[in-house]
Short mmCIF file of C-alpha atoms in Angstrom, two decimals:
data_model
loop_
_atom_site.label_atom_id
_atom_site.label_comp_id
_atom_site.label_asym_id
_atom_site.label_seq_id
_atom_site.Cartn_x
_atom_site.Cartn_y
_atom_site.Cartn_z
CA UNK A 1 21.14 -2.07 -6.65
CA UNK A 2 23.33 -3.64 -9.31
CA UNK A 3 22.29 -3.29 -12.86
CA UNK A 4 21.75 -7.06 -13.42
CA UNK A 5 19.27 -7.34 -10.46
CA UNK A 6 17.63 -4.16 -11.49
CA UNK A 7 17.22 -5.47 -15.10
CA UNK A 8 15.87 -8.78 -13.89
CA UNK A 9 13.29 -7.20 -11.65
CA UNK A 10 11.97 -4.92 -14.50
CA UNK A 11 11.99 -7.72 -17.06
CA UNK A 12 10.19 -10.12 -14.82
CA UNK A 13 7.63 -7.56 -13.57
CA UNK A 14 6.53 -7.17 -17.20
CA UNK A 15 6.48 -10.99 -17.69
CA UNK A 16 4.59 -11.50 -14.49
CA UNK A 17 2.00 -8.89 -15.49
CA UNK A 18 1.42 -10.32 -18.83
CA UNK A 19 1.33 -13.93 -17.48
CA UNK A 20 -1.23 -13.20 -14.62
CA UNK A 21 -3.53 -11.12 -16.79
CA UNK A 22 -3.47 -13.75 -19.40
CA UNK A 23 -4.02 -16.76 -17.10
CA UNK A 24 -6.36 -15.18 -14.56
CA UNK A 25 -8.52 -13.00 -16.84
CA UNK A 26 -7.60 -14.25 -20.39
CA UNK A 27 -6.45 -10.70 -21.23
CA UNK A 28 -3.46 -9.88 -23.55
CA UNK A 29 -1.47 -7.10 -21.82
CA UNK A 30 0.46 -4.96 -24.39
CA UNK A 31 2.76 -1.89 -24.04
CA UNK A 32 5.62 -3.61 -22.15
CA UNK A 33 8.05 -1.18 -23.83
CA UNK A 34 6.62 1.86 -22.27
CA UNK A 35 8.51 2.70 -19.12
CA UNK A 36 7.94 6.17 -17.60
CA UNK A 37 10.36 7.54 -15.06
CA UNK A 38 7.97 9.51 -12.89
CA UNK A 39 8.64 11.20 -9.50
CA UNK A 40 5.02 12.58 -9.23
CA UNK A 41 3.03 9.35 -9.21
CA UNK A 42 0.10 8.42 -11.47
CA UNK A 43 -3.63 8.80 -11.24
CA UNK A 44 -6.18 5.98 -11.21
CA UNK A 45 -9.69 5.22 -9.77
CA UNK A 46 -9.10 1.66 -8.42
CA UNK A 47 -5.60 0.59 -7.04
CA UNK A 48 -4.03 -2.50 -5.62
CA UNK A 49 -0.90 -2.05 -3.56
CA UNK A 50 1.60 -4.72 -2.14
CA UNK A 51 4.96 -4.57 -0.36
CA UNK A 52 7.97 -6.74 -1.19
CA UNK A 53 10.95 -6.94 1.07
CA UNK A 54 13.90 -8.87 2.34
CA UNK A 55 17.10 -8.16 4.44
CA UNK A 56 18.58 -6.14 1.68
CA UNK A 57 15.85 -4.81 -0.51
CA UNK A 58 12.60 -2.85 0.24
CA UNK A 59 10.11 -2.62 -2.49
CA UNK A 60 6.51 -1.88 -3.27
CA UNK A 61 4.30 -2.27 -6.20
CA UNK A 62 0.98 -0.69 -7.21
CA UNK A 63 -1.36 -1.50 -10.06
CA UNK A 64 -3.88 1.20 -10.80
CA UNK A 65 -6.73 1.26 -13.35
CA UNK A 66 -9.47 3.65 -14.49
CA UNK A 67 -12.56 2.26 -12.96
CA UNK A 68 -14.16 0.80 -16.15
CA UNK A 69 -11.07 -1.21 -16.93
CA UNK A 70 -10.61 -2.25 -13.35
CA UNK A 71 -14.13 -3.70 -13.43
CA UNK A 72 -13.63 -5.34 -16.90
CA UNK A 73 -10.47 -7.05 -15.67
CA UNK A 74 -12.07 -8.32 -12.47
CA UNK A 75 -15.23 -9.31 -14.44
CA UNK A 76 -13.04 -11.34 -16.83
CA UNK A 77 -11.40 -12.95 -13.83
CA UNK A 78 -14.74 -13.98 -12.24
CA UNK A 79 -16.36 -14.75 -15.57
CA UNK A 80 -19.26 -12.32 -14.88
CA UNK A 81 -20.45 -9.09 -16.55
CA UNK A 82 -18.67 -5.87 -15.39
CA UNK A 83 -22.06 -4.35 -14.52
CA UNK A 84 -22.76 -7.37 -12.09
CA UNK A 85 -19.63 -6.71 -10.03
CA UNK A 86 -20.11 -5.65 -6.36
CA UNK A 87 -17.89 -3.38 -4.65
CA UNK A 88 -16.57 -6.14 -2.50
CA UNK A 89 -15.82 -8.40 -5.47
CA UNK A 90 -14.02 -5.43 -7.25
CA UNK A 91 -11.89 -4.87 -4.16
CA UNK A 92 -11.09 -8.44 -3.66
CA UNK A 93 -10.25 -8.92 -7.37
CA UNK A 94 -7.93 -5.96 -7.32
CA UNK A 95 -6.21 -7.34 -4.20
CA UNK A 96 -6.00 -10.79 -5.71
CA UNK A 97 -4.47 -9.66 -9.07
CA UNK A 98 -1.97 -7.43 -7.35
CA UNK A 99 -0.95 -10.29 -5.01
CA UNK A 100 -0.63 -12.66 -7.98
CA UNK A 101 1.53 -10.31 -10.05
CA UNK A 102 3.95 -9.82 -7.04
CA UNK A 103 3.89 -13.51 -6.21
CA UNK A 104 4.64 -14.54 -9.82
CA UNK A 105 7.51 -11.94 -9.90
CA UNK A 106 8.77 -13.38 -6.63
CA UNK A 107 8.62 -17.04 -8.07
CA UNK A 108 10.44 -15.93 -11.27
CA UNK A 109 13.40 -14.50 -9.22
CA UNK A 110 13.73 -17.37 -6.74
CA UNK A 111 11.24 -16.29 -3.98
CA UNK A 112 13.77 -13.75 -2.52
CA UNK A 113 10.90 -11.48 -1.11
CA UNK A 114 8.42 -11.70 1.67
CA UNK A 115 5.12 -10.23 0.37
CA UNK A 116 2.73 -8.14 2.47
CA UNK A 117 -0.94 -8.34 2.32
CA UNK A 118 -2.27 -6.32 -0.60
CA UNK A 119 -4.25 -3.06 0.11
CA UNK A 120 -6.83 -1.65 -2.25
CA UNK A 121 -7.72 1.90 -2.76
CA UNK A 122 -10.97 3.04 -4.58
CA UNK A 123 -11.90 6.68 -5.30
CA UNK A 124 -12.21 8.57 -8.58
CA UNK A 125 -8.84 10.14 -9.78
CA UNK A 126 -6.59 9.39 -6.73
CA UNK A 127 -2.91 9.92 -7.08
CA UNK A 128 -0.55 6.87 -6.26
CA UNK A 129 3.02 7.59 -5.36
CA UNK A 130 5.65 5.07 -4.18
CA UNK A 131 8.41 6.20 -1.84
CA UNK A 132 11.77 6.24 -3.56
CA UNK A 133 15.03 8.07 -3.03
CA UNK A 134 15.63 7.77 -6.71
CA UNK A 135 12.82 7.68 -9.31
CA UNK A 136 10.18 5.04 -9.24
CA UNK A 137 9.47 3.11 -12.34
CA UNK A 138 6.08 3.31 -13.97
CA UNK A 139 4.98 0.99 -16.67
CA UNK A 140 2.17 2.01 -18.89
CA UNK A 141 0.37 -1.03 -20.14
CA UNK A 142 -2.75 -1.62 -22.20
CA UNK A 143 -5.45 -4.14 -21.51
CA UNK A 144 -8.48 -4.37 -23.80
CA UNK A 145 -7.09 -1.36 -25.54
CA UNK A 146 -7.30 0.78 -22.42
CA UNK A 147 -4.27 2.09 -20.53
CA UNK A 148 -3.39 1.23 -16.94
CA UNK A 149 -0.33 1.62 -14.86
CA UNK A 150 1.98 -0.51 -12.73
CA UNK A 151 4.32 1.32 -10.38
CA UNK A 152 7.33 -0.50 -8.88
CA UNK A 153 10.18 0.65 -6.62
CA UNK A 154 12.97 -1.59 -5.20
CA UNK A 155 15.66 0.05 -2.89
CA UNK A 156 18.64 -1.56 -1.55
CA UNK A 157 19.06 -1.00 2.18
CA UNK A 158 22.47 0.42 3.30
CA UNK B 1 -2.66 -16.06 15.25
CA UNK B 2 -2.61 -16.81 18.97
CA UNK B 3 -4.41 -14.27 21.16
CA UNK B 4 -1.18 -13.25 22.92
CA UNK B 5 0.51 -12.16 19.70
CA UNK B 6 -2.65 -10.40 18.49
CA UNK B 7 -2.94 -8.53 21.64
CA UNK B 8 0.74 -7.56 21.53
CA UNK B 9 0.38 -6.28 18.01
CA UNK B 10 -2.61 -4.27 18.77
CA UNK B 11 -1.23 -2.85 22.05
CA UNK B 12 2.01 -1.78 20.42
CA UNK B 13 0.50 -0.44 17.29
CA UNK B 14 -1.41 2.09 19.65
CA UNK B 15 1.99 2.65 21.64
CA UNK B 16 3.85 3.36 18.35
CA UNK B 17 1.24 5.70 16.98
CA UNK B 18 1.19 7.77 20.08
CA UNK B 19 4.95 7.71 20.36
CA UNK B 20 5.82 8.67 16.82
CA UNK B 21 3.24 11.38 16.56
CA UNK B 22 4.52 12.86 19.76
CA UNK B 23 8.25 12.69 18.92
CA UNK B 24 7.96 13.55 15.33
CA UNK B 25 5.25 16.14 15.38
CA UNK B 26 4.73 17.06 18.98
CA UNK B 27 1.09 15.80 18.78
CA UNK B 28 -0.80 14.07 21.46
CA UNK B 29 -2.67 11.25 19.97
CA UNK B 30 -6.02 10.32 21.79
CA UNK B 31 -8.72 7.77 21.27
CA UNK B 32 -6.64 4.59 21.81
CA UNK B 33 -9.68 2.86 23.19
CA UNK B 34 -11.70 3.25 19.88
CA UNK B 35 -11.37 0.08 17.86
CA UNK B 36 -13.64 -0.60 14.97
CA UNK B 37 -14.01 -3.88 13.30
CA UNK B 38 -14.73 -2.94 9.80
CA UNK B 39 -14.80 -4.95 6.58
CA UNK B 40 -15.62 -2.11 4.28
CA UNK B 41 -12.55 0.10 4.75
CA UNK B 42 -12.41 3.75 5.76
CA UNK B 43 -12.34 6.88 3.76
CA UNK B 44 -9.58 9.60 3.81
CA UNK B 45 -8.01 12.20 1.70
CA UNK B 46 -4.27 11.47 2.31
CA UNK B 47 -3.02 7.99 3.11
CA UNK B 48 0.29 6.23 3.84
CA UNK B 49 0.35 2.44 3.25
CA UNK B 50 3.13 -0.05 4.35
CA UNK B 51 3.66 -3.81 4.32
CA UNK B 52 5.03 -5.89 7.07
CA UNK B 53 5.79 -9.53 6.63
CA UNK B 54 7.91 -12.43 7.67
CA UNK B 55 7.81 -16.25 7.03
CA UNK B 56 4.81 -16.76 9.08
CA UNK B 57 2.72 -13.55 9.19
CA UNK B 58 1.74 -11.28 6.38
CA UNK B 59 0.58 -7.83 7.34
CA UNK B 60 -0.20 -4.25 6.17
CA UNK B 61 -0.89 -1.00 7.80
CA UNK B 62 -2.42 2.17 6.47
CA UNK B 63 -2.89 5.61 8.07
CA UNK B 64 -5.43 7.83 6.46
CA UNK B 65 -6.18 11.53 7.31
CA UNK B 66 -8.56 14.12 6.15
CA UNK B 67 -6.51 16.54 4.00
CA UNK B 68 -6.44 19.43 6.57
CA UNK B 69 -5.22 17.20 9.43
CA UNK B 70 -2.73 15.34 7.10
CA UNK B 71 -1.23 18.81 6.27
CA UNK B 72 -1.24 19.84 10.02
CA UNK B 73 0.60 16.80 11.09
CA UNK B 74 3.21 17.17 8.31
CA UNK B 75 3.57 20.85 9.01
CA UNK B 76 4.24 20.06 12.69
CA UNK B 77 6.82 17.49 11.74
CA UNK B 78 8.58 19.97 9.52
CA UNK B 79 8.00 22.92 11.72
CA UNK B 80 6.33 24.97 8.95
CA UNK B 81 2.85 26.38 8.49
CA UNK B 82 0.25 24.06 6.83
CA UNK B 83 -0.38 26.47 4.07
CA UNK B 84 3.27 26.41 3.08
CA UNK B 85 3.48 22.61 2.59
CA UNK B 86 4.12 21.50 -1.03
CA UNK B 87 2.46 18.48 -2.48
CA UNK B 88 5.89 16.83 -2.40
CA UNK B 89 6.37 17.50 1.26
CA UNK B 90 3.02 16.29 2.03
CA UNK B 91 3.54 12.90 0.30
CA UNK B 92 7.01 12.53 1.72
CA UNK B 93 5.85 13.49 5.19
CA UNK B 94 2.94 10.87 4.98
CA UNK B 95 5.27 8.19 3.79
CA UNK B 96 7.70 9.03 6.65
CA UNK B 97 5.28 8.91 9.41
CA UNK B 98 3.79 5.72 8.14
CA UNK B 99 7.26 4.26 8.01
CA UNK B 100 8.13 5.22 11.42
CA UNK B 101 4.92 3.88 12.97
CA UNK B 102 5.50 0.62 11.40
CA UNK B 103 9.21 0.73 12.29
CA UNK B 104 8.62 1.68 15.90
CA UNK B 105 5.98 -1.23 16.14
CA UNK B 106 8.54 -3.59 14.72
CA UNK B 107 11.06 -2.46 17.27
CA UNK B 108 8.76 -2.91 20.15
CA UNK B 109 8.05 -6.55 19.07
CA UNK B 110 11.60 -7.50 18.48
CA UNK B 111 12.03 -6.61 14.73
CA UNK B 112 10.16 -9.72 13.59
CA UNK B 113 8.96 -8.15 10.41
CA UNK B 114 10.47 -6.97 7.05
CA UNK B 115 8.95 -3.54 6.21
CA UNK B 116 8.24 -2.62 2.58
CA UNK B 117 8.66 0.94 1.22
CA UNK B 118 5.66 3.02 2.11
CA UNK B 119 3.17 4.09 -0.69
CA UNK B 120 1.12 7.33 -0.55
CA UNK B 121 -2.31 7.88 -1.91
CA UNK B 122 -3.89 11.43 -2.23
CA UNK B 123 -7.20 12.23 -3.50
CA UNK B 124 -10.44 13.59 -1.92
CA UNK B 125 -12.39 10.82 -0.09
CA UNK B 126 -10.83 7.63 -1.42
CA UNK B 127 -11.65 4.36 0.37
CA UNK B 128 -8.87 2.36 1.91
CA UNK B 129 -9.30 -1.32 2.31
CA UNK B 130 -6.87 -3.92 3.63
CA UNK B 131 -7.09 -7.57 2.46
CA UNK B 132 -8.12 -9.78 5.23
CA UNK B 133 -9.87 -13.17 5.48
CA UNK B 134 -11.21 -12.24 8.77
CA UNK B 135 -11.97 -8.60 9.76
CA UNK B 136 -9.33 -5.93 9.57
CA UNK B 137 -8.84 -3.65 12.64
CA UNK B 138 -9.39 -0.04 12.41
CA UNK B 139 -8.31 2.41 15.10
CA UNK B 140 -10.03 5.78 15.31
CA UNK B 141 -7.67 8.20 16.79
CA UNK B 142 -7.68 11.92 17.33
CA UNK B 143 -4.96 14.35 16.67
CA UNK B 144 -5.40 18.17 17.31
CA UNK B 145 -9.07 17.23 18.18
CA UNK B 146 -9.66 15.77 14.57
CA UNK B 147 -10.32 12.14 13.84
CA UNK B 148 -8.00 10.02 11.68
CA UNK B 149 -7.81 6.21 11.09
CA UNK B 150 -5.22 3.54 11.37
CA UNK B 151 -6.00 0.20 9.57
CA UNK B 152 -3.91 -2.79 10.43
CA UNK B 153 -4.14 -6.57 9.45
CA UNK B 154 -1.90 -9.33 10.37
CA UNK B 155 -2.56 -12.73 9.06
CA UNK B 156 -0.78 -16.05 9.73
CA UNK B 157 0.18 -17.97 6.67
CA UNK B 158 -0.76 -21.68 6.75
#
Protein backbone atom coordinates (compact mmCIF):
# COMPACT_ATOMS: atom_id res chain seq x y z
CA UNK A 1 0.00 0.00 0.00
CA UNK A 2 1.35 3.44 -0.79
CA UNK A 3 2.56 5.54 2.11
CA UNK A 4 -0.06 8.24 1.60
CA UNK A 5 -2.95 5.75 1.89
CA UNK A 6 -1.33 4.05 4.86
CA UNK A 7 -0.86 7.38 6.62
CA UNK A 8 -4.44 8.38 5.88
CA UNK A 9 -5.77 5.10 7.31
CA UNK A 10 -3.72 5.47 10.49
CA UNK A 11 -4.53 9.12 11.02
CA UNK A 12 -8.24 8.60 10.41
CA UNK A 13 -8.41 5.52 12.63
CA UNK A 14 -7.19 7.70 15.49
CA UNK A 15 -9.63 10.50 14.61
CA UNK A 16 -12.54 8.07 14.35
CA UNK A 17 -11.75 6.44 17.68
CA UNK A 18 -11.58 9.79 19.45
CA UNK A 19 -14.69 11.08 17.73
CA UNK A 20 -16.88 7.99 18.30
CA UNK A 21 -15.90 7.57 21.96
CA UNK A 22 -16.58 11.25 22.50
CA UNK A 23 -19.91 11.34 20.71
CA UNK A 24 -21.26 8.00 21.87
CA UNK A 25 -19.93 7.80 25.41
CA UNK A 26 -18.74 11.30 26.25
CA UNK A 27 -15.27 9.89 26.80
CA UNK A 28 -12.01 11.65 25.93
CA UNK A 29 -9.62 9.17 24.33
CA UNK A 30 -5.94 9.93 24.82
CA UNK A 31 -2.69 8.31 23.79
CA UNK A 32 -3.01 8.76 20.05
CA UNK A 33 0.75 8.93 19.72
CA UNK A 34 1.33 5.45 21.07
CA UNK A 35 1.63 3.03 18.17
CA UNK A 36 3.03 -0.40 18.81
CA UNK A 37 4.15 -2.66 15.97
CA UNK A 38 3.27 -6.01 17.34
CA UNK A 39 3.17 -9.39 15.63
CA UNK A 40 2.02 -11.32 18.70
CA UNK A 41 -1.36 -9.69 19.25
CA UNK A 42 -2.64 -8.12 22.46
CA UNK A 43 -4.66 -9.42 25.38
CA UNK A 44 -8.05 -8.19 26.53
CA UNK A 45 -11.22 -9.39 28.26
CA UNK A 46 -13.89 -7.99 25.94
CA UNK A 47 -13.29 -7.43 22.22
CA UNK A 48 -15.16 -6.19 19.18
CA UNK A 49 -13.91 -7.26 15.72
CA UNK A 50 -14.96 -6.05 12.28
CA UNK A 51 -13.81 -6.65 8.72
CA UNK A 52 -13.26 -3.92 6.11
CA UNK A 53 -12.58 -4.77 2.49
CA UNK A 54 -12.90 -3.79 -1.14
CA UNK A 55 -11.55 -5.07 -4.46
CA UNK A 56 -8.00 -4.01 -3.65
CA UNK A 57 -7.60 -3.96 0.11
CA UNK A 58 -8.50 -6.47 2.79
CA UNK A 59 -8.56 -5.22 6.33
CA UNK A 60 -9.74 -5.90 9.81
CA UNK A 61 -10.00 -3.98 13.04
CA UNK A 62 -10.34 -5.07 16.66
CA UNK A 63 -10.92 -3.01 19.80
CA UNK A 64 -10.12 -4.83 23.01
CA UNK A 65 -10.69 -3.68 26.59
CA UNK A 66 -10.08 -4.89 30.10
CA UNK A 67 -13.50 -5.96 31.40
CA UNK A 68 -13.92 -3.07 33.83
CA UNK A 69 -13.18 -0.43 31.20
CA UNK A 70 -15.32 -2.17 28.57
CA UNK A 71 -18.26 -2.05 30.96
CA UNK A 72 -17.59 1.60 31.81
CA UNK A 73 -17.49 2.59 28.14
CA UNK A 74 -20.75 0.77 27.36
CA UNK A 75 -22.32 2.11 30.58
CA UNK A 76 -21.47 5.64 29.45
CA UNK A 77 -23.00 4.91 26.03
CA UNK A 78 -26.21 3.66 27.60
CA UNK A 79 -26.18 6.22 30.43
CA UNK A 80 -26.53 3.56 33.10
CA UNK A 81 -24.24 2.34 35.91
CA UNK A 82 -21.51 -0.18 34.93
CA UNK A 83 -22.78 -2.66 37.53
CA UNK A 84 -26.24 -2.62 35.95
CA UNK A 85 -25.06 -3.75 32.50
CA UNK A 86 -26.22 -7.18 31.37
CA UNK A 87 -24.00 -9.53 29.35
CA UNK A 88 -26.28 -8.87 26.39
CA UNK A 89 -25.95 -5.08 26.69
CA UNK A 90 -22.19 -5.36 27.05
CA UNK A 91 -21.87 -7.47 23.90
CA UNK A 92 -24.25 -5.29 21.89
CA UNK A 93 -22.46 -2.14 23.06
CA UNK A 94 -19.03 -3.52 22.10
CA UNK A 95 -20.30 -4.56 18.67
CA UNK A 96 -21.89 -1.16 18.21
CA UNK A 97 -18.83 0.89 19.17
CA UNK A 98 -16.61 -1.28 16.90
CA UNK A 99 -19.08 -0.85 14.05
CA UNK A 100 -19.18 2.90 14.60
CA UNK A 101 -15.40 3.38 14.69
CA UNK A 102 -15.01 1.38 11.46
CA UNK A 103 -17.98 3.18 9.88
CA UNK A 104 -16.66 6.60 10.88
CA UNK A 105 -13.23 5.69 9.46
CA UNK A 106 -14.88 4.55 6.24
CA UNK A 107 -16.82 7.84 5.99
CA UNK A 108 -13.67 9.88 6.48
CA UNK A 109 -11.86 8.13 3.65
CA UNK A 110 -14.73 8.24 1.15
CA UNK A 111 -16.61 5.02 1.94
CA UNK A 112 -14.14 2.89 0.03
CA UNK A 113 -14.73 -0.23 2.15
CA UNK A 114 -17.54 -2.70 2.68
CA UNK A 115 -17.87 -3.40 6.38
CA UNK A 116 -18.76 -6.82 7.78
CA UNK A 117 -20.97 -7.40 10.79
CA UNK A 118 -19.01 -7.03 14.02
CA UNK A 119 -18.21 -10.06 16.18
CA UNK A 120 -17.75 -9.89 19.92
CA UNK A 121 -15.48 -11.99 22.11
CA UNK A 122 -15.72 -12.11 25.89
CA UNK A 123 -13.45 -14.10 28.17
CA UNK A 124 -10.78 -13.12 30.69
CA UNK A 125 -7.41 -12.45 29.12
CA UNK A 126 -7.88 -13.75 25.59
CA UNK A 127 -5.29 -12.96 22.94
CA UNK A 128 -6.40 -11.04 19.85
CA UNK A 129 -4.30 -11.37 16.68
CA UNK A 130 -4.99 -9.99 13.24
CA UNK A 131 -3.67 -11.77 10.18
CA UNK A 132 -1.00 -9.78 8.41
CA UNK A 133 1.90 -10.61 6.16
CA UNK A 134 3.77 -7.66 7.52
CA UNK A 135 3.21 -6.32 11.04
CA UNK A 136 -0.22 -5.30 12.31
CA UNK A 137 -0.55 -1.94 13.94
CA UNK A 138 -1.67 -1.68 17.53
CA UNK A 139 -2.74 1.60 19.07
CA UNK A 140 -2.56 1.90 22.82
CA UNK A 141 -5.23 4.38 23.84
CA UNK A 142 -6.45 5.55 27.22
CA UNK A 143 -10.08 6.07 28.23
CA UNK A 144 -11.01 7.14 31.75
CA UNK A 145 -7.26 6.86 32.50
CA UNK A 146 -7.25 3.14 31.71
CA UNK A 147 -5.49 1.59 28.69
CA UNK A 148 -7.20 -0.23 25.85
CA UNK A 149 -5.97 -1.38 22.44
CA UNK A 150 -7.10 -0.99 18.88
CA UNK A 151 -5.56 -3.34 16.31
CA UNK A 152 -5.77 -2.52 12.64
CA UNK A 153 -4.47 -4.20 9.53
CA UNK A 154 -4.97 -3.29 5.89
CA UNK A 155 -3.38 -5.34 3.18
CA UNK A 156 -3.30 -4.66 -0.52
CA UNK A 157 -4.34 -7.65 -2.63
CA UNK A 158 -1.95 -8.51 -5.44
CA UNK B 1 -32.95 -12.12 2.92
CA UNK B 2 -35.00 -14.36 0.67
CA UNK B 3 -35.30 -18.01 1.65
CA UNK B 4 -33.53 -19.27 -1.46
CA UNK B 5 -30.43 -17.18 -0.76
CA UNK B 6 -30.50 -18.11 2.91
CA UNK B 7 -30.76 -21.79 2.07
CA UNK B 8 -27.93 -21.52 -0.45
CA UNK B 9 -25.67 -19.81 2.11
CA UNK B 10 -26.37 -22.48 4.74
CA UNK B 11 -25.97 -25.41 2.37
CA UNK B 12 -22.75 -24.07 0.89
CA UNK B 13 -21.28 -23.20 4.29
CA UNK B 14 -21.62 -26.87 5.20
CA UNK B 15 -20.17 -28.00 1.86
CA UNK B 16 -17.24 -25.60 2.16
CA UNK B 17 -16.43 -26.68 5.70
CA UNK B 18 -16.41 -30.34 4.73
CA UNK B 19 -14.43 -29.69 1.57
CA UNK B 20 -11.75 -27.46 3.12
CA UNK B 21 -11.17 -29.69 6.15
CA UNK B 22 -10.91 -32.66 3.85
CA UNK B 23 -8.57 -31.04 1.33
CA UNK B 24 -6.39 -29.10 3.77
CA UNK B 25 -6.21 -31.48 6.70
CA UNK B 26 -7.50 -34.81 5.42
CA UNK B 27 -10.25 -34.65 8.04
CA UNK B 28 -13.81 -35.89 7.56
CA UNK B 29 -16.22 -33.36 9.07
CA UNK B 30 -19.50 -34.82 10.32
CA UNK B 31 -22.63 -33.43 11.94
CA UNK B 32 -23.83 -31.27 9.08
CA UNK B 33 -27.41 -31.75 10.22
CA UNK B 34 -26.88 -30.12 13.59
CA UNK B 35 -27.89 -26.50 13.39
CA UNK B 36 -28.42 -24.57 16.57
CA UNK B 37 -30.17 -21.22 16.64
CA UNK B 38 -28.33 -19.48 19.39
CA UNK B 39 -28.40 -15.84 20.44
CA UNK B 40 -25.88 -16.25 23.24
CA UNK B 41 -22.83 -17.30 21.24
CA UNK B 42 -20.67 -20.36 21.81
CA UNK B 43 -17.52 -21.01 23.79
CA UNK B 44 -14.17 -22.15 22.46
CA UNK B 45 -10.44 -21.92 23.14
CA UNK B 46 -9.11 -21.03 19.67
CA UNK B 47 -11.18 -19.11 17.13
CA UNK B 48 -10.84 -17.75 13.61
CA UNK B 49 -13.14 -14.90 12.52
CA UNK B 50 -13.69 -13.39 9.09
CA UNK B 51 -16.02 -10.80 7.58
CA UNK B 52 -17.93 -11.19 4.32
CA UNK B 53 -19.81 -8.32 2.77
CA UNK B 54 -21.08 -6.64 -0.35
CA UNK B 55 -23.38 -3.73 -1.17
CA UNK B 56 -26.47 -5.55 0.05
CA UNK B 57 -25.39 -8.12 2.61
CA UNK B 58 -23.16 -7.87 5.66
CA UNK B 59 -21.92 -11.10 7.11
CA UNK B 60 -19.41 -12.69 9.38
CA UNK B 61 -18.23 -16.18 10.14
CA UNK B 62 -16.35 -17.69 13.08
CA UNK B 63 -14.94 -21.17 13.57
CA UNK B 64 -14.15 -22.03 17.16
CA UNK B 65 -12.44 -25.14 18.53
CA UNK B 66 -11.45 -26.63 21.84
CA UNK B 67 -7.67 -26.15 22.06
CA UNK B 68 -6.79 -29.82 21.61
CA UNK B 69 -8.88 -30.19 18.45
CA UNK B 70 -7.69 -26.84 17.05
CA UNK B 71 -4.11 -28.05 17.39
CA UNK B 72 -4.94 -31.42 15.82
CA UNK B 73 -6.58 -29.77 12.83
CA UNK B 74 -3.64 -27.42 12.25
CA UNK B 75 -1.18 -30.27 12.87
CA UNK B 76 -2.92 -32.28 10.15
CA UNK B 77 -2.74 -29.28 7.80
CA UNK B 78 0.98 -28.88 8.41
CA UNK B 79 1.65 -32.62 8.60
CA UNK B 80 3.40 -32.34 11.96
CA UNK B 81 2.59 -33.62 15.45
CA UNK B 82 0.11 -31.52 17.52
CA UNK B 83 2.65 -31.19 20.34
CA UNK B 84 5.19 -29.65 17.95
CA UNK B 85 2.94 -26.76 16.89
CA UNK B 86 4.08 -23.29 17.95
CA UNK B 87 1.63 -20.57 19.02
CA UNK B 88 2.48 -18.78 15.77
CA UNK B 89 1.72 -21.84 13.62
CA UNK B 90 -1.53 -22.43 15.49
CA UNK B 91 -2.70 -18.85 14.94
CA UNK B 92 -1.65 -18.81 11.28
CA UNK B 93 -3.30 -22.17 10.68
CA UNK B 94 -6.59 -21.05 12.27
CA UNK B 95 -6.59 -17.85 10.23
CA UNK B 96 -5.84 -19.85 7.09
CA UNK B 97 -8.57 -22.43 7.57
CA UNK B 98 -11.13 -19.71 8.36
CA UNK B 99 -10.04 -17.79 5.26
CA UNK B 100 -10.31 -20.92 3.13
CA UNK B 101 -13.79 -21.90 4.32
CA UNK B 102 -15.08 -18.37 3.68
CA UNK B 103 -13.26 -18.23 0.33
CA UNK B 104 -14.60 -21.60 -0.75
CA UNK B 105 -18.13 -20.54 0.25
CA UNK B 106 -17.69 -17.34 -1.75
CA UNK B 107 -16.53 -19.32 -4.80
CA UNK B 108 -19.51 -21.64 -4.59
CA UNK B 109 -22.00 -18.76 -4.59
CA UNK B 110 -20.37 -16.78 -7.41
CA UNK B 111 -17.85 -14.62 -5.53
CA UNK B 112 -20.50 -12.15 -4.43
CA UNK B 113 -18.69 -11.14 -1.23
CA UNK B 114 -15.55 -9.23 -0.35
CA UNK B 115 -13.72 -11.07 2.39
CA UNK B 116 -11.86 -9.31 5.20
CA UNK B 117 -8.59 -10.50 6.68
CA UNK B 118 -9.18 -13.18 9.31
CA UNK B 119 -8.62 -12.46 13.00
CA UNK B 120 -7.62 -15.10 15.50
CA UNK B 121 -8.54 -15.32 19.18
CA UNK B 122 -6.84 -17.66 21.63
CA UNK B 123 -7.71 -18.01 25.30
CA UNK B 124 -9.33 -20.79 27.32
CA UNK B 125 -13.11 -20.79 27.16
CA UNK B 126 -13.84 -17.45 25.53
CA UNK B 127 -17.35 -16.70 24.28
CA UNK B 128 -17.81 -15.94 20.57
CA UNK B 129 -20.90 -13.94 19.54
CA UNK B 130 -21.79 -12.61 16.12
CA UNK B 131 -23.90 -9.50 15.79
CA UNK B 132 -27.33 -10.22 14.38
CA UNK B 133 -30.71 -8.56 14.56
CA UNK B 134 -32.32 -11.94 14.25
CA UNK B 135 -30.65 -15.13 15.45
CA UNK B 136 -27.20 -16.21 14.29
CA UNK B 137 -26.79 -19.73 13.01
CA UNK B 138 -24.42 -22.08 14.76
CA UNK B 139 -23.35 -25.35 13.22
CA UNK B 140 -22.13 -28.04 15.54
CA UNK B 141 -19.68 -30.15 13.57
CA UNK B 142 -17.44 -33.05 14.54
CA UNK B 143 -13.84 -33.54 13.45
CA UNK B 144 -11.80 -36.48 14.70
CA UNK B 145 -14.87 -37.33 16.82
CA UNK B 146 -14.62 -34.05 18.73
CA UNK B 147 -17.15 -31.23 18.44
CA UNK B 148 -16.41 -27.75 17.13
CA UNK B 149 -18.68 -24.86 16.12
CA UNK B 150 -19.07 -22.64 13.11
CA UNK B 151 -21.10 -19.46 13.56
CA UNK B 152 -22.45 -17.63 10.54
CA UNK B 153 -24.55 -14.55 10.11
CA UNK B 154 -25.66 -12.79 6.94
CA UNK B 155 -27.82 -9.73 7.14
CA UNK B 156 -29.43 -7.83 4.33
CA UNK B 157 -28.85 -4.08 4.49
CA UNK B 158 -31.94 -1.96 4.15
